[in-house]
């Protein structure tokens, strides 16, 4: 019964003269989950995009962090059921599936 309450992801590219920073903040709330993505390139104003998923669409989905934790547990147990697929949310906040 894994449940992600909040997840923060940050990527920085230090490329001269246009450094880029991207953050993704995912927070679980009563009605579902809200994903906020912010992108800042060089000295430009940050661009922010936020969207939400309702509980029905998120049922049994794993976020990227929870998926990594599950992989570690399976590796520790040295077991991997064949054809294991989970509905998931990727690092960009898009609905997808993870197969192991």
mmCIF file of C-alpha atoms in Angstrom:
data_model
loop_
_atom_site.group_PDB
_atom_site.id
_atom_site.type_symbol
_atom_site.label_atom_id
_atom_site.label_comp_id
_atom_site.label_asym_id
_atom_site.label_seq_id
_atom_site.Cartn_x
_atom_site.Cartn_y
_atom_site.Cartn_z
ATOM 1 C CA UNK A 1 0.000 0.000 0.000
ATOM 2 C CA UNK A 2 2.531 2.574 -1.178
ATOM 3 C CA UNK A 3 1.217 6.110 -1.482
ATOM 4 C CA UNK A 4 3.202 9.143 -2.530
ATOM 5 C CA UNK A 5 2.239 12.219 -0.533
ATOM 6 C CA UNK A 6 4.634 14.637 -2.191
ATOM 7 C CA UNK A 7 7.496 14.447 -4.669
ATOM 8 C CA UNK A 8 9.958 17.108 -5.818
ATOM 9 C CA UNK A 9 12.247 16.707 -8.797
ATOM 10 C CA UNK A 10 14.864 19.213 -9.988
ATOM 11 C CA UNK A 11 17.083 19.190 -13.069
ATOM 12 C CA UNK A 12 19.779 21.768 -13.794
ATOM 13 C CA UNK A 13 21.820 22.118 -16.970
ATOM 14 C CA UNK A 14 24.740 24.502 -16.631
ATOM 15 C CA UNK A 15 25.186 25.330 -20.313
ATOM 16 C CA UNK A 16 26.806 28.667 -21.040
ATOM 17 C CA UNK A 17 25.253 31.113 -21.858
ATOM 18 C CA UNK A 18 21.777 29.601 -21.299
ATOM 19 C CA UNK A 19 21.574 27.557 -18.085
ATOM 20 C CA UNK A 20 18.283 25.717 -17.743
ATOM 21 C CA UNK A 21 16.471 24.658 -14.597
ATOM 22 C CA UNK A 22 13.378 22.469 -14.529
ATOM 23 C CA UNK A 23 11.443 21.553 -11.388
ATOM 24 C CA UNK A 24 8.469 19.250 -11.021
ATOM 25 C CA UNK A 25 6.444 19.281 -7.808
ATOM 26 C CA UNK A 26 3.764 16.637 -7.302
ATOM 27 C CA UNK A 27 1.473 16.791 -4.302
ATOM 28 C CA UNK A 28 -1.274 14.403 -3.242
ATOM 29 C CA UNK A 29 -4.506 15.948 -1.941
ATOM 30 C CA UNK A 30 -8.077 14.964 -1.097
ATOM 31 C CA UNK A 31 -9.338 15.013 -4.697
ATOM 32 C CA UNK A 32 -6.291 13.587 -6.470
ATOM 33 C CA UNK A 33 -2.875 14.895 -7.362
ATOM 34 C CA UNK A 34 -1.548 18.218 -8.645
ATOM 35 C CA UNK A 35 1.582 18.449 -10.793
ATOM 36 C CA UNK A 36 3.376 21.799 -11.134
ATOM 37 C CA UNK A 37 6.220 22.112 -13.639
ATOM 38 C CA UNK A 38 8.481 25.155 -13.792
ATOM 39 C CA UNK A 39 11.056 25.812 -16.511
ATOM 40 C CA UNK A 40 13.592 28.636 -16.429
ATOM 41 C CA UNK A 41 15.988 29.125 -19.332
ATOM 42 C CA UNK A 42 18.813 31.622 -18.995
ATOM 43 C CA UNK A 43 17.691 34.980 -17.615
ATOM 44 C CA UNK A 44 14.121 34.590 -18.902
ATOM 45 C CA UNK A 45 11.115 34.623 -16.607
ATOM 46 C CA UNK A 46 10.215 31.150 -15.296
ATOM 47 C CA UNK A 47 7.369 29.420 -17.158
ATOM 48 C CA UNK A 48 5.008 27.528 -14.887
ATOM 49 C CA UNK A 49 2.408 24.929 -15.865
ATOM 50 C CA UNK A 50 0.121 23.179 -13.399
ATOM 51 C CA UNK A 51 -2.394 20.377 -13.938
ATOM 52 C CA UNK A 52 -4.304 17.886 -11.810
ATOM 53 C CA UNK A 53 -5.457 14.292 -11.964
ATOM 54 C CA UNK A 54 -8.568 13.049 -10.159
ATOM 55 C CA UNK A 55 -8.475 10.044 -7.819
ATOM 56 C CA UNK A 56 -10.230 7.768 -10.359
ATOM 57 C CA UNK A 57 -7.465 8.274 -12.980
ATOM 58 C CA UNK A 58 -4.712 7.772 -10.400
ATOM 59 C CA UNK A 59 -5.979 4.548 -8.870
ATOM 60 C CA UNK A 60 -3.021 2.163 -8.374
ATOM 61 C CA UNK A 61 -0.554 4.451 -10.214
ATOM 62 C CA UNK A 62 3.037 4.723 -9.048
ATOM 63 C CA UNK A 63 5.126 7.866 -9.189
ATOM 64 C CA UNK A 64 8.727 7.652 -10.308
ATOM 65 C CA UNK A 65 10.093 7.661 -6.746
ATOM 66 C CA UNK A 66 7.726 4.904 -5.573
ATOM 67 C CA UNK A 67 8.617 2.860 -8.657
ATOM 68 C CA UNK A 68 12.334 3.053 -7.807
ATOM 69 C CA UNK A 69 11.573 1.968 -4.240
ATOM 70 C CA UNK A 70 9.552 -0.996 -5.524
ATOM 71 C CA UNK A 71 12.424 -2.012 -7.829
ATOM 72 C CA UNK A 72 14.819 -1.986 -4.869
ATOM 73 C CA UNK A 73 12.469 -4.180 -2.806
ATOM 74 C CA UNK A 74 12.111 -6.669 -5.688
ATOM 75 C CA UNK A 75 15.892 -6.699 -6.222
ATOM 76 C CA UNK A 76 16.497 -7.301 -2.516
ATOM 77 C CA UNK A 77 14.073 -10.226 -2.581
ATOM 78 C CA UNK A 78 15.743 -11.433 -5.778
ATOM 79 C CA UNK A 79 12.401 -11.974 -7.446
ATOM 80 C CA UNK A 80 10.813 -10.455 -10.512
ATOM 81 C CA UNK A 81 7.422 -11.755 -11.640
ATOM 82 C CA UNK A 82 7.387 -12.126 -15.458
ATOM 83 C CA UNK A 83 5.547 -9.392 -17.386
ATOM 84 C CA UNK A 84 5.200 -7.096 -14.361
ATOM 85 C CA UNK A 85 3.531 -3.832 -15.491
ATOM 86 C CA UNK A 86 2.280 -0.955 -13.322
ATOM 87 C CA UNK A 87 0.232 2.084 -14.279
ATOM 88 C CA UNK A 88 2.467 5.035 -13.459
ATOM 89 C CA UNK A 89 3.205 8.742 -13.721
ATOM 90 C CA UNK A 90 6.546 9.575 -15.334
ATOM 91 C CA UNK A 91 8.961 12.386 -14.442
ATOM 92 C CA UNK A 92 7.086 14.786 -16.714
ATOM 93 C CA UNK A 93 3.790 14.127 -14.923
ATOM 94 C CA UNK A 94 2.277 12.154 -17.818
ATOM 95 C CA UNK A 95 0.215 9.003 -17.277
ATOM 96 C CA UNK A 96 2.065 5.928 -18.586
ATOM 97 C CA UNK A 97 3.006 2.371 -17.617
ATOM 98 C CA UNK A 98 6.232 0.970 -16.204
ATOM 99 C CA UNK A 99 7.207 -2.555 -17.166
ATOM 100 C CA UNK A 100 9.777 -4.584 -15.323
#
